[in-house]
Short mmCIF file of C-alpha atoms and ligand atoms in Angstrom, two decimals:
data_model
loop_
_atom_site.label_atom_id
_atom_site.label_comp_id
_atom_site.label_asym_id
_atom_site.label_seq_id
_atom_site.Cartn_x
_atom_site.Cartn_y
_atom_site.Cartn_z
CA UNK A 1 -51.29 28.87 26.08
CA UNK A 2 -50.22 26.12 28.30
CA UNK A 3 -52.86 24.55 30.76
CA UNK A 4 -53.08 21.56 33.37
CA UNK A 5 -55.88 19.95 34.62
CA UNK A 6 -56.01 18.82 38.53
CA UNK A 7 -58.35 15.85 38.68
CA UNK A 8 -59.50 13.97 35.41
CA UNK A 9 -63.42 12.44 35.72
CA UNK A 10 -66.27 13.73 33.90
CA UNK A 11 -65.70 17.35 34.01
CA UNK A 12 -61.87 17.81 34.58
CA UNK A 13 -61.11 15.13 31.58
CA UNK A 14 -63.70 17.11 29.42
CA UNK A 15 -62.31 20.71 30.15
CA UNK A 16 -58.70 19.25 29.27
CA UNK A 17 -59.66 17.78 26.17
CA UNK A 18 -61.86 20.93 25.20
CA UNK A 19 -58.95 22.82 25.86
CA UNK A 20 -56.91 20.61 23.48
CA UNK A 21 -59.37 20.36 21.05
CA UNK A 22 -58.85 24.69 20.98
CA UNK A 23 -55.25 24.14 19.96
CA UNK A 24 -54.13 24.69 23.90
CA UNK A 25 -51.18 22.53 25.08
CA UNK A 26 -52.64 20.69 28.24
CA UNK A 27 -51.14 18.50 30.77
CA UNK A 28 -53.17 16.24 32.87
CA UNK A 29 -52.67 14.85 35.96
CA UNK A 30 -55.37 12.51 38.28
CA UNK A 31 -54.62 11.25 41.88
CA UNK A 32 -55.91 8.22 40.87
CA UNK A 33 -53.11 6.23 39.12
CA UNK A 34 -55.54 3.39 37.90
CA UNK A 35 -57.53 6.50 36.25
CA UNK A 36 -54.17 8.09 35.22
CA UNK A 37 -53.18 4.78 33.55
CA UNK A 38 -56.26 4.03 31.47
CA UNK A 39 -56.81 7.45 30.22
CA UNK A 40 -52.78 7.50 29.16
CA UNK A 41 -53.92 4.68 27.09
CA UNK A 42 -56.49 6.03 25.74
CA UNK A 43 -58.91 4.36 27.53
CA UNK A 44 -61.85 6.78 28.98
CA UNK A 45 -62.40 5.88 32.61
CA UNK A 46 -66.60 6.47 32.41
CA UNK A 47 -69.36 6.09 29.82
CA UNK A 48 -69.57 9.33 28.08
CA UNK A 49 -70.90 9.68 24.38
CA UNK A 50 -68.59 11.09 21.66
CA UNK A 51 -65.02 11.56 23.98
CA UNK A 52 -63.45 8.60 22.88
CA UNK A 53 -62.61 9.90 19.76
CA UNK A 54 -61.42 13.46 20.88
CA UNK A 55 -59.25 11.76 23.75
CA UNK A 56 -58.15 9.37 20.44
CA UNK A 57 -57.16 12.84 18.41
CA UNK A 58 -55.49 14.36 21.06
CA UNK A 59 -53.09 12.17 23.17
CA UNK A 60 -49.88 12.21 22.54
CA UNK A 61 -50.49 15.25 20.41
CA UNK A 62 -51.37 18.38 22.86
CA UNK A 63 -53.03 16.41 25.41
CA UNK A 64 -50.99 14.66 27.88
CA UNK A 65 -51.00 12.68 31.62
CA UNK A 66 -48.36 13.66 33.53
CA UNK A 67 -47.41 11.70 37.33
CA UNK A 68 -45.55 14.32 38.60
CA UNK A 69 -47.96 17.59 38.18
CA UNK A 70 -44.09 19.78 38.68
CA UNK A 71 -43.11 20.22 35.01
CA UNK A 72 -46.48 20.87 33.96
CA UNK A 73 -46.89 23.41 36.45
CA UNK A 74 -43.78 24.89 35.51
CA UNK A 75 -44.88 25.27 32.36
CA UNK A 76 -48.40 26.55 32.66
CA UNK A 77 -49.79 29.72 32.57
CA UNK A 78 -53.56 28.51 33.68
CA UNK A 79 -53.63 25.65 35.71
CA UNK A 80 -57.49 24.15 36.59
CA UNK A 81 -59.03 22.43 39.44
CA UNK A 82 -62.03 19.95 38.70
CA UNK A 83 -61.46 17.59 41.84
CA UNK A 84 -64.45 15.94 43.99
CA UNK A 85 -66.19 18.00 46.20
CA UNK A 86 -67.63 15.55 47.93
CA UNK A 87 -70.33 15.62 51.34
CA UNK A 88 -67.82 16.92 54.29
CA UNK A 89 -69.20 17.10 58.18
CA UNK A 90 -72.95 18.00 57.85
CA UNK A 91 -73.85 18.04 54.48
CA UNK A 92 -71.03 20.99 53.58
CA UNK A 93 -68.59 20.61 50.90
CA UNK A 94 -65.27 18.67 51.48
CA UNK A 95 -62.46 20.73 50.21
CA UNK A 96 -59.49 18.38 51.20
CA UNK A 97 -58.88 17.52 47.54
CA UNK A 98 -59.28 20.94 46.35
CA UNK A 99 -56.25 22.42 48.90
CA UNK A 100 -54.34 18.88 48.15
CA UNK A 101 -54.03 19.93 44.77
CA UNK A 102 -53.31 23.73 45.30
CA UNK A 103 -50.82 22.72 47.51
CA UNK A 104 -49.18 20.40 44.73
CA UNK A 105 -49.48 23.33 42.71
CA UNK A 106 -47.77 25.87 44.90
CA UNK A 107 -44.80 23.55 45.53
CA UNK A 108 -44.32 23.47 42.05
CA UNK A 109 -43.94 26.44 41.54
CA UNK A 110 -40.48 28.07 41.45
CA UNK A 111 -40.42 31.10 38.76
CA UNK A 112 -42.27 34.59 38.84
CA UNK A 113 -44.52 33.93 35.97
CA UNK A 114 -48.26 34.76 36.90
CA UNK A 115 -50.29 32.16 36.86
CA UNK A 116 -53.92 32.23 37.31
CA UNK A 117 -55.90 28.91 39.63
CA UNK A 118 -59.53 28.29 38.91
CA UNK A 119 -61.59 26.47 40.33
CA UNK A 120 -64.03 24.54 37.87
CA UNK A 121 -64.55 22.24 41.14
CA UNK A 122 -68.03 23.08 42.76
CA UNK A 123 -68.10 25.08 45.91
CA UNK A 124 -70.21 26.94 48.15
CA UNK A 125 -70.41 30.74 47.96
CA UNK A 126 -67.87 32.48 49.99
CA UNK A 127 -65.16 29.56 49.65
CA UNK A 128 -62.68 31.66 47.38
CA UNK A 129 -62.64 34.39 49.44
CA UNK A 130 -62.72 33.02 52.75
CA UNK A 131 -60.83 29.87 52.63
CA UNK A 132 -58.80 29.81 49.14
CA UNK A 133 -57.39 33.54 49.02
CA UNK A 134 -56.19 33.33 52.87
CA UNK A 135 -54.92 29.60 52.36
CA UNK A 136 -52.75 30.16 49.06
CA UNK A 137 -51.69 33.64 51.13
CA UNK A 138 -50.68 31.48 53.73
CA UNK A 139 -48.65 29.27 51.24
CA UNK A 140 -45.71 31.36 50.37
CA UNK A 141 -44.50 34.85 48.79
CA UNK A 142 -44.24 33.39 44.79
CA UNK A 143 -48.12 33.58 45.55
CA UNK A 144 -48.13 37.59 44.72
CA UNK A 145 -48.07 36.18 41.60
CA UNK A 146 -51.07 34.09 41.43
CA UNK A 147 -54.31 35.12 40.19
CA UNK A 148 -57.72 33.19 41.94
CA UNK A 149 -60.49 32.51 39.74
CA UNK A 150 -63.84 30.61 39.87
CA UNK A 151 -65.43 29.18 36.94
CA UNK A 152 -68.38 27.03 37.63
CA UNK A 153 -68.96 24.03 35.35
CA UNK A 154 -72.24 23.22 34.18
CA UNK A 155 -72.18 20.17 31.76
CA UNK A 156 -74.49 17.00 32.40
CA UNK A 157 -73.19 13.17 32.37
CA UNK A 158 -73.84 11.39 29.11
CA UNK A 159 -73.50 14.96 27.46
CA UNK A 160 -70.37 16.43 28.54
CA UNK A 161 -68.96 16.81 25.24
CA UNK A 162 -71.98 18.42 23.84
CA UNK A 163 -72.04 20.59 26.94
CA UNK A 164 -68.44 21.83 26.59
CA UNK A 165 -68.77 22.93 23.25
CA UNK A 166 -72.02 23.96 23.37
CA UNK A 167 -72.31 26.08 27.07
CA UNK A 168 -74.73 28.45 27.49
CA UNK A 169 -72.70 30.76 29.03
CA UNK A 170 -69.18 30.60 30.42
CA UNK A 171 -69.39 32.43 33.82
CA UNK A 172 -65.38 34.07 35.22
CA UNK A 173 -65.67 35.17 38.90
CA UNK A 174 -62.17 36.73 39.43
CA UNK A 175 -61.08 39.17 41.62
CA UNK A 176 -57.81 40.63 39.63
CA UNK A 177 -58.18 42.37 36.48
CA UNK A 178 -54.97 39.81 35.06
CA UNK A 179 -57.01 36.62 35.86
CA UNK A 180 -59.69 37.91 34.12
CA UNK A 181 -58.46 39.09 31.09
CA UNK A 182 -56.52 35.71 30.84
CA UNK A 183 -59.30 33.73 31.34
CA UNK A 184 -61.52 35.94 28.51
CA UNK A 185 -58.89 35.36 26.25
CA UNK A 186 -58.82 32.10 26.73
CA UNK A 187 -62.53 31.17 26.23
CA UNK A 188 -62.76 33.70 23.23
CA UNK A 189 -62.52 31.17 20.66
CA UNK A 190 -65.38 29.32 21.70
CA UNK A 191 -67.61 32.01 20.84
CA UNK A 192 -70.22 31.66 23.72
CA UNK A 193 -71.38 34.64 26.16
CA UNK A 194 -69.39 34.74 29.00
CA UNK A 195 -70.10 36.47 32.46
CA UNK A 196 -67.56 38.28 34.62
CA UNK A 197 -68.37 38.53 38.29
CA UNK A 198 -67.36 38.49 41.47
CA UNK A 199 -65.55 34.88 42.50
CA UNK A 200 -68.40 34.69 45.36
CA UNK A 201 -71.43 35.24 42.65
CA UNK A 202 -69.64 32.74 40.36
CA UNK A 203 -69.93 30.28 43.04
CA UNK A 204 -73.39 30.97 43.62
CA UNK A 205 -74.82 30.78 40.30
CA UNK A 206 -73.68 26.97 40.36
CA UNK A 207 -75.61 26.25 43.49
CA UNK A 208 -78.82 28.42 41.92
CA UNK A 209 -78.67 26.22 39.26
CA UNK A 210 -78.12 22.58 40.77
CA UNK A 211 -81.14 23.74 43.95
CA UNK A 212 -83.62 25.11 41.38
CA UNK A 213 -82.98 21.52 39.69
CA UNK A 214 -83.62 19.81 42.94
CA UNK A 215 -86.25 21.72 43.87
CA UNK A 216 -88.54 21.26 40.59
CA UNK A 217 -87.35 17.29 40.90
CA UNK A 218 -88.76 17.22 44.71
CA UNK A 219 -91.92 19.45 43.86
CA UNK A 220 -92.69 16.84 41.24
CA UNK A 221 -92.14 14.15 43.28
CA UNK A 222 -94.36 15.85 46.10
CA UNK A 223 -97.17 16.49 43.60
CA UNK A 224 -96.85 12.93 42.08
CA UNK A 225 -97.68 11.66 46.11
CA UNK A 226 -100.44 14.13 46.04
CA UNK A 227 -102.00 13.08 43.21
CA UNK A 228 -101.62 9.38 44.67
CA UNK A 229 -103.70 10.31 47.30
CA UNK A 230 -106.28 12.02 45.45
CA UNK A 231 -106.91 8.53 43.14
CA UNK A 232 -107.58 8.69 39.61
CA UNK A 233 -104.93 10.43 38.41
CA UNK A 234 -102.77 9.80 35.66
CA UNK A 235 -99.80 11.15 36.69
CA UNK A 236 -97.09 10.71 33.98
CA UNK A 237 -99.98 11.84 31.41
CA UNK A 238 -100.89 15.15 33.32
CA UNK A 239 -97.14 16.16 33.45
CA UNK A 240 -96.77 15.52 30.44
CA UNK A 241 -99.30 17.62 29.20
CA UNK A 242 -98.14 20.50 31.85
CA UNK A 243 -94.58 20.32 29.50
CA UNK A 244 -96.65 21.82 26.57
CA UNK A 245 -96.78 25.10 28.30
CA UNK A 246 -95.72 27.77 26.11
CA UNK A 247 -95.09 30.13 28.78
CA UNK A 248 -91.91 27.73 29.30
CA UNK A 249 -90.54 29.23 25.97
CA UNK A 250 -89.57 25.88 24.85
CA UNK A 251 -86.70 25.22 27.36
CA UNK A 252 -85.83 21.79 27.76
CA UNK A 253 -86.76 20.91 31.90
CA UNK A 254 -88.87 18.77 31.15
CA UNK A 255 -87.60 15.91 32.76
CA UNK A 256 -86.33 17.94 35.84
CA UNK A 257 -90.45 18.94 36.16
CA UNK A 258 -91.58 14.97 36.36
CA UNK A 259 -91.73 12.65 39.21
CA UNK A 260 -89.42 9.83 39.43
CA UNK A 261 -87.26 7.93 41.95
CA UNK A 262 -85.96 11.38 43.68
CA UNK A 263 -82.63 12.87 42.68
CA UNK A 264 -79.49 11.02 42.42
CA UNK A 265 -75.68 11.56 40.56
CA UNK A 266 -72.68 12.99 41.82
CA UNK A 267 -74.31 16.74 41.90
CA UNK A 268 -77.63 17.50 42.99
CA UNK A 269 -77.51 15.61 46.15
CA UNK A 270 -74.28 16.75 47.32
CA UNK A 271 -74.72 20.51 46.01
CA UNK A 272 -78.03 20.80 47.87
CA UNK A 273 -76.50 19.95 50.84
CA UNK A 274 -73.94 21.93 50.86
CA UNK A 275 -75.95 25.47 50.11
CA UNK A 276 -78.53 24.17 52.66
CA UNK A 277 -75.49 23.91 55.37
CA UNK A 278 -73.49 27.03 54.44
CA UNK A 279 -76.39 29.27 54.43
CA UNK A 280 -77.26 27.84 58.09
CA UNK A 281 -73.28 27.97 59.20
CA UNK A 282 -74.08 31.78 57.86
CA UNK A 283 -77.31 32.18 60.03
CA UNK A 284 -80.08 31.81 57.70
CA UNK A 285 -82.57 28.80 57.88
CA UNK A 286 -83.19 27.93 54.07
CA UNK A 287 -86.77 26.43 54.43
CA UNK A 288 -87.31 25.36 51.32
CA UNK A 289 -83.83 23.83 50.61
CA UNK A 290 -84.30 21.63 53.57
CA UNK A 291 -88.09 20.61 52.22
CA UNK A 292 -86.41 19.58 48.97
CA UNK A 293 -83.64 17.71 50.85
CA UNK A 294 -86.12 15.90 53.44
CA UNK A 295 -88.93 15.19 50.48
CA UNK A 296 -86.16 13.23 48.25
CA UNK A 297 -84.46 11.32 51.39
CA UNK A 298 -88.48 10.43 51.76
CA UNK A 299 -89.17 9.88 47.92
CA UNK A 300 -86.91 6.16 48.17
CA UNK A 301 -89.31 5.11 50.90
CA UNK A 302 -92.19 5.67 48.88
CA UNK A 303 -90.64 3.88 46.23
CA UNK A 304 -89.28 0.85 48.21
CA UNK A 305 -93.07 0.76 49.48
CA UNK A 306 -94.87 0.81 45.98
CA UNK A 307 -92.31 -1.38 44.75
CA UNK A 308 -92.92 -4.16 47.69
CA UNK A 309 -97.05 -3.41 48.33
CA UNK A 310 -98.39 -7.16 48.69
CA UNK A 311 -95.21 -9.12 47.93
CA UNK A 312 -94.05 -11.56 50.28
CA UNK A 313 -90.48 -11.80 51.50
CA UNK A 314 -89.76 -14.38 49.17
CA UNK A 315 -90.87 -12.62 46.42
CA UNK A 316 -88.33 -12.09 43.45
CA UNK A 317 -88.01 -8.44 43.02
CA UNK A 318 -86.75 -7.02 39.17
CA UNK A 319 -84.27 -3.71 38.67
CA UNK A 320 -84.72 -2.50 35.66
CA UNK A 321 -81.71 0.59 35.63
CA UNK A 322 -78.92 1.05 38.17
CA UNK A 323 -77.50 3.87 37.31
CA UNK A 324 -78.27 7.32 38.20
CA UNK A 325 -79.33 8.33 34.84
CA UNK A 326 -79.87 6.54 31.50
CA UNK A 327 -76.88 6.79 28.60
CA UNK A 328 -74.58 6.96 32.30
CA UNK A 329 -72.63 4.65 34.23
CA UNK A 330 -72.74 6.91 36.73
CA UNK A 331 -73.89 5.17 40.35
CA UNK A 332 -72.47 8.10 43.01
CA UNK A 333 -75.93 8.68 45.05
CA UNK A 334 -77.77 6.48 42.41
CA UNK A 335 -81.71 6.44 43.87
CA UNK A 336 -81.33 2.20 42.91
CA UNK A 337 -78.79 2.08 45.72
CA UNK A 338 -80.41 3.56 48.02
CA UNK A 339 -84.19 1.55 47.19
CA UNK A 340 -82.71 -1.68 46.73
CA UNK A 341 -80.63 -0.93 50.31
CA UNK A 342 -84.22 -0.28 51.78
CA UNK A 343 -85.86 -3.49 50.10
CA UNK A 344 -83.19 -5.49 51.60
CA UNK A 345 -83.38 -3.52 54.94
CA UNK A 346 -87.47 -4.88 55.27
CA UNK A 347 -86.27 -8.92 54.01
CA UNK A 348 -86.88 -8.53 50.48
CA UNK A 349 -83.21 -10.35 49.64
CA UNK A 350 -84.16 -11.48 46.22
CA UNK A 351 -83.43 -8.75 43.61
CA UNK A 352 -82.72 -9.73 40.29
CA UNK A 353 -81.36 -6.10 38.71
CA UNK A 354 -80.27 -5.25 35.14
CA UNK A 355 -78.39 -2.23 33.73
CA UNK A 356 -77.19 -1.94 30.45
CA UNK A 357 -73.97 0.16 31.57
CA UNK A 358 -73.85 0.18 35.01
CA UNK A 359 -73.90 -3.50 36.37
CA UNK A 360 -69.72 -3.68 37.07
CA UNK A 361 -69.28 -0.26 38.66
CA UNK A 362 -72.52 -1.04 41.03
CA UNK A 363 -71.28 -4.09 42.26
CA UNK A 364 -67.65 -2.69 43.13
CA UNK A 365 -69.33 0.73 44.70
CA UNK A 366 -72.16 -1.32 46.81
CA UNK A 367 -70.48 -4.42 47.68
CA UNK A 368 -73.00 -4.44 50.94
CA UNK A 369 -75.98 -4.84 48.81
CA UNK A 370 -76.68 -8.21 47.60
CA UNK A 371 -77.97 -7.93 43.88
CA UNK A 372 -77.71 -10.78 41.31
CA UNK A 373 -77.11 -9.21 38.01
CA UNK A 374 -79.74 -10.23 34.93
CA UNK A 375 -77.81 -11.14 31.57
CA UNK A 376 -80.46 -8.96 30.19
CA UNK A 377 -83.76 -7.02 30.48
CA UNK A 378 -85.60 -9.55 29.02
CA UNK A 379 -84.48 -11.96 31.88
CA UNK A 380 -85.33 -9.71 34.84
CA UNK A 381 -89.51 -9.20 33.30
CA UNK A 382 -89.45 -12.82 32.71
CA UNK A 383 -88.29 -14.39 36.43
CA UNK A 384 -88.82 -11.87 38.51
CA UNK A 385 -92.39 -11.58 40.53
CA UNK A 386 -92.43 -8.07 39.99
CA UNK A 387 -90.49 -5.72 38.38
CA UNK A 388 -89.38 -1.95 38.95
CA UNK A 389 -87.81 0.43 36.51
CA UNK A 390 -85.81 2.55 38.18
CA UNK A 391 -83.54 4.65 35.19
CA UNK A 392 -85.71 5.32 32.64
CA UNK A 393 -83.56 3.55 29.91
CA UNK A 394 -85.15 4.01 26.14
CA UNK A 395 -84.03 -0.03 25.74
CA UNK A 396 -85.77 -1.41 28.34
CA UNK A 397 -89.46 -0.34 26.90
CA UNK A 398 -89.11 -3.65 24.32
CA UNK A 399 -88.90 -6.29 27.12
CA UNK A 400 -91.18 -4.16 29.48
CA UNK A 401 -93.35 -4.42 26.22
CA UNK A 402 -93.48 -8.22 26.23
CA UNK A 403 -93.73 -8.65 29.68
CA UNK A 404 -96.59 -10.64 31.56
CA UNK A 405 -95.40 -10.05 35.12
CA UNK A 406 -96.63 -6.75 37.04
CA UNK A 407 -94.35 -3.67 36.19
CA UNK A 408 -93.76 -0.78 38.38
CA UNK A 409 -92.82 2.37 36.64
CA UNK A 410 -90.97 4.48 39.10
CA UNK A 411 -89.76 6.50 36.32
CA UNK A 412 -93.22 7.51 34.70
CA UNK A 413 -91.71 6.66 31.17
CA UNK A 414 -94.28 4.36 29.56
CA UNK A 415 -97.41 5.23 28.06
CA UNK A 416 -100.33 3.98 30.04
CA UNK A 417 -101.15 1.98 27.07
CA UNK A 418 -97.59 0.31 27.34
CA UNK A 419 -98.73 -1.21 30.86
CA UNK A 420 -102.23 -2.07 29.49
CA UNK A 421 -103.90 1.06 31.01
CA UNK A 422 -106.07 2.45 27.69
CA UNK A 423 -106.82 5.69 27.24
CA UNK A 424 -103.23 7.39 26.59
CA UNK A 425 -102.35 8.77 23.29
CA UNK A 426 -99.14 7.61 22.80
CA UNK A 427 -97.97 10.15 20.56
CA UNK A 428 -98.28 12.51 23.71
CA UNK A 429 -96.22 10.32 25.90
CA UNK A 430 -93.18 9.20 23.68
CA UNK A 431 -92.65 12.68 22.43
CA UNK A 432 -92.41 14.35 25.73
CA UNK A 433 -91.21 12.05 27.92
CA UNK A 434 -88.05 10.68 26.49
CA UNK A 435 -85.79 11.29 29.26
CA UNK A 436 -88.94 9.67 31.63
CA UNK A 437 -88.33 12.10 35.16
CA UNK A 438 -84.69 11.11 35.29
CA UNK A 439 -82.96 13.69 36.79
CA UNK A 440 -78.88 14.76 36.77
N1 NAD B 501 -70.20 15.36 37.29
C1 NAD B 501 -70.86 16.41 36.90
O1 NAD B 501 -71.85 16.32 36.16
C2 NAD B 501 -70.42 17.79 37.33
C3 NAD B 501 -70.96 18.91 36.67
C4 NAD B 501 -70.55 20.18 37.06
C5 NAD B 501 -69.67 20.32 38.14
N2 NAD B 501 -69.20 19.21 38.79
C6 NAD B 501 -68.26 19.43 39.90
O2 NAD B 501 -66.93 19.23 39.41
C7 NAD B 501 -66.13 18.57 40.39
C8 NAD B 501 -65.61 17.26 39.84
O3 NAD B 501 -66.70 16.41 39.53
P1 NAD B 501 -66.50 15.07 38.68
O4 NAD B 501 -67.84 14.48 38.49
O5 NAD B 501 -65.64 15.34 37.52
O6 NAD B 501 -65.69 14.21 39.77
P2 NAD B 501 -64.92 12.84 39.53
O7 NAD B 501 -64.96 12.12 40.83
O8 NAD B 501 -65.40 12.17 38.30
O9 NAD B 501 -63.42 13.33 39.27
C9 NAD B 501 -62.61 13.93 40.23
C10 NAD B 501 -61.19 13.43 40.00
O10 NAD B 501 -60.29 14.19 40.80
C11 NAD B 501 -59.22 13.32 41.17
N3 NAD B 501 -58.47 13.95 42.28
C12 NAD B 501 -58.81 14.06 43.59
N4 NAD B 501 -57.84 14.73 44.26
C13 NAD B 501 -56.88 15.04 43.36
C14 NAD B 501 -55.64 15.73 43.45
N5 NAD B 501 -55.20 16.24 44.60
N6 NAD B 501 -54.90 15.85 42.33
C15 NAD B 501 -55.31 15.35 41.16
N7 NAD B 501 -56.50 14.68 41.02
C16 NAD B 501 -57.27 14.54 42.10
C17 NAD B 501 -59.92 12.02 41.51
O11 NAD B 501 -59.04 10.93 41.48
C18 NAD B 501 -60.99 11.96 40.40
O12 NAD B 501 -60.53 11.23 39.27
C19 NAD B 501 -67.02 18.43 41.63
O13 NAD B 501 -66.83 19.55 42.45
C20 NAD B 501 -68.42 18.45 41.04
O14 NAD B 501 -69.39 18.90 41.94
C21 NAD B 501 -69.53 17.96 38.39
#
């Protein structure tokens, strides 16, 4: 089976090299030439544990980046779409890459073998049917022979690997019996449950899955506020203690059910968005979509004001964690950019950050924000006047551990014994709270 990947980050770049690592031939190609280039040297383009050495094993062999996508199309049989969907007018999904690359695709194209698209890209419910059916239609008469499928990715940053070969369930929403059974066949090997529905419930189940997400992380937030204003509470203790529900069967949301910074990432924002604004452009008024939207846009206010209570403007203010996650270098939507934006918005122009990934890619993506980057954690608790941890990083807890100045622990991840509160038994605390409310 012969397969090419349209758009190579974090989940096109996995999906081709899962494919490849199935015995599939598969041809990648990325808009991005700088991308293109690194990855053709075997360079991965992001932080992402444990695809170094798969991209190592299969370059060259049956994994290769193509320039021109034409002789790849030619020869595929399945040919993949994992491009950005990024925020379009009003929150809804931008499809422009999406159609860019089906377009490539269709040019390409100049036999009668069927060939099946599918979209791994995220997109609102209704989009196959409505806009990519009547658009590849539009495109020419080879498309009789074209199958359109949907097949919602669900793998997390800093775990794609993992995720890949390890997915819950593999979910096919096709709407031709060819595309279907092609796309069975080719999952098969994997072993793992997989789902045929319609294209439009396909695309659905993705956005039940990132709004549920979104929702727990802005309930949590909401409750954490709450409990702010009820005094006395220790908030990263009592969640805690709500994770050892077993009525939750053991599943692992824990940190989506804990307070932190709000949401951040590539996903969650975006995805939230877009349901919120296609269910409206469809008539219905999602209430409690545009809570959870409206509570996190809040949440980095809340932050920026804990974070600055009682400091004056000339106050040195510590980052601890830039990205949106910790084990990431992710910084698309990252919560620091928007709090340190807001700091620097009320005069607080002093922030000394630190981030042991993410310090490079923050700089180039927020060039507007003016951050001097720490040579290490240990730096940022020992001149700054106060500091805020803002990704819940397992390496910053040493220096936060040895640090005299006041912390603030946006992320709930120490132990209140950590920041000289007594009374927490820490056994509680490090075992459930690992991933410390940080959400993705
Ligand atoms: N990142 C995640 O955790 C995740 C998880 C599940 C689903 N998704 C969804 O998958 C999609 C991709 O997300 P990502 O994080 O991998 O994005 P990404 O930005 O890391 O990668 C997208 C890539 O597509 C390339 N591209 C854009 N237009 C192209 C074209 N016409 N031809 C070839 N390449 C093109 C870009 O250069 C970029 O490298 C999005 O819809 C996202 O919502 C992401």
């Amino acid at each position: 089976m012969v397969i090419t990947v349209f758009g190579l980050g974090f989940v096109g770049l996995t999906t081709a090299l899962g494919f490849a690592h199935l015995g599939y031939q598969v041809y990648g190609v990325d808009a991005n030439p700088e991308r293109s280039r690194q990855i053709a040297g075997g360079e991965l383009p992001f932080l992402e544990p444990g695809m170094d050495a798969v991209l190592q094993e299969h370059l060259g062999l049956n994994f290769f980046v193509v320039d021109d996508p034409k002789e790849a199309v030619a020869r595929s049989e399945y040919i993949f779409y994992c491009v950005g969907t990024p925020y379009g007018e009003d929150g809804a999904a931008d499809l422009t890459y999406l159609f860019q690359a089906m377009d490539t695709t269709i040019e390409a194209i100049e036999d009668e073998k069927f060939r099946v698209l599918v979209t791994k890209s995220t997109i609102p419910p209704g989009t196959t049917a409505e806009q990519i059916v009547p658009h590849v239609q539009k495109k020419g008469e080879a498309c009789y022979r074209l199958g359109i499928a949907n097949n919602p990715e669900f793998l997390r940053e800093g775990k794609c690997w993992e995720d890949f070969l390890h997915a819950d369930r593999i979910v096919l929403g096709c709407s031709d019996p060819i595309s279907e059974e092609m796309l069975q066949k080719l999952y098969e090997p994997m072993g793992i449950p997989i789902f045929c529905v319609s294209p439009t419930t396909g695309e659905f189940i993705k956005y039940l899955s990132n709004t549920l997400l979104a929702t727990l992380i802005s309930y949590s937030n909401e409750m954490a506020e709450a409990a702010d204003v009820f005094g006395d509470i220790d908030v990263a203790k009592a969640f805690r203690i709500l994770h050892m529900d077993k009525r939750w069967g053991g599943c692992n949301m824990t940190s989506y059910v804990y307070p932190g910074c709000g949401y951040g990432g590539y996903c969650l924002p975006k995805d939230t968005c877009a349901l919120h604004a296609q269910a409206k452009a469809k008539g219905y008024e999602p209430n409690i979509l545009g809570e959870v939207i409206s509570l996190n846009a809040k949440r980095f206010s809340v932050i920026a004001e804990k974070i600055t209570k009682g400091l004056t403007k000339d106050s040195t203010i510590g980052i601890l964690g830039l990205s949106f996650k910790p084990d990431s270098d992710d910084v698309r939507d990252t919560p620091a950019a928007k709090i340190i934006g807001l700091l620097q918005e009320q005069g607080y122009t002093r922030v000394l950050a630190y981030d042991p990934a993410a310090m490079e890619v923050f700089q180039r993506q927020y060039p507007q924000l003016c951050v001097q980057m720490a040579e290490s954690a240990g730096q940022v608790c020992r001149e700054a006047d106060r500091i805020a941890i803002l990704t819940a990083w397992e390496e910053f807890r040493e220096s936060v551990a040895a640090c005299t100045n006041p912390i603030i622990d946006c992320r709930y991840m120490l132990t209140a014994e950590e920041i000289g509160i007594p009374g927490t038994e820490g056994h509680v605390a490090k075992s459930q709270a690992t991933t410390g409310g940080s959400h993705g």
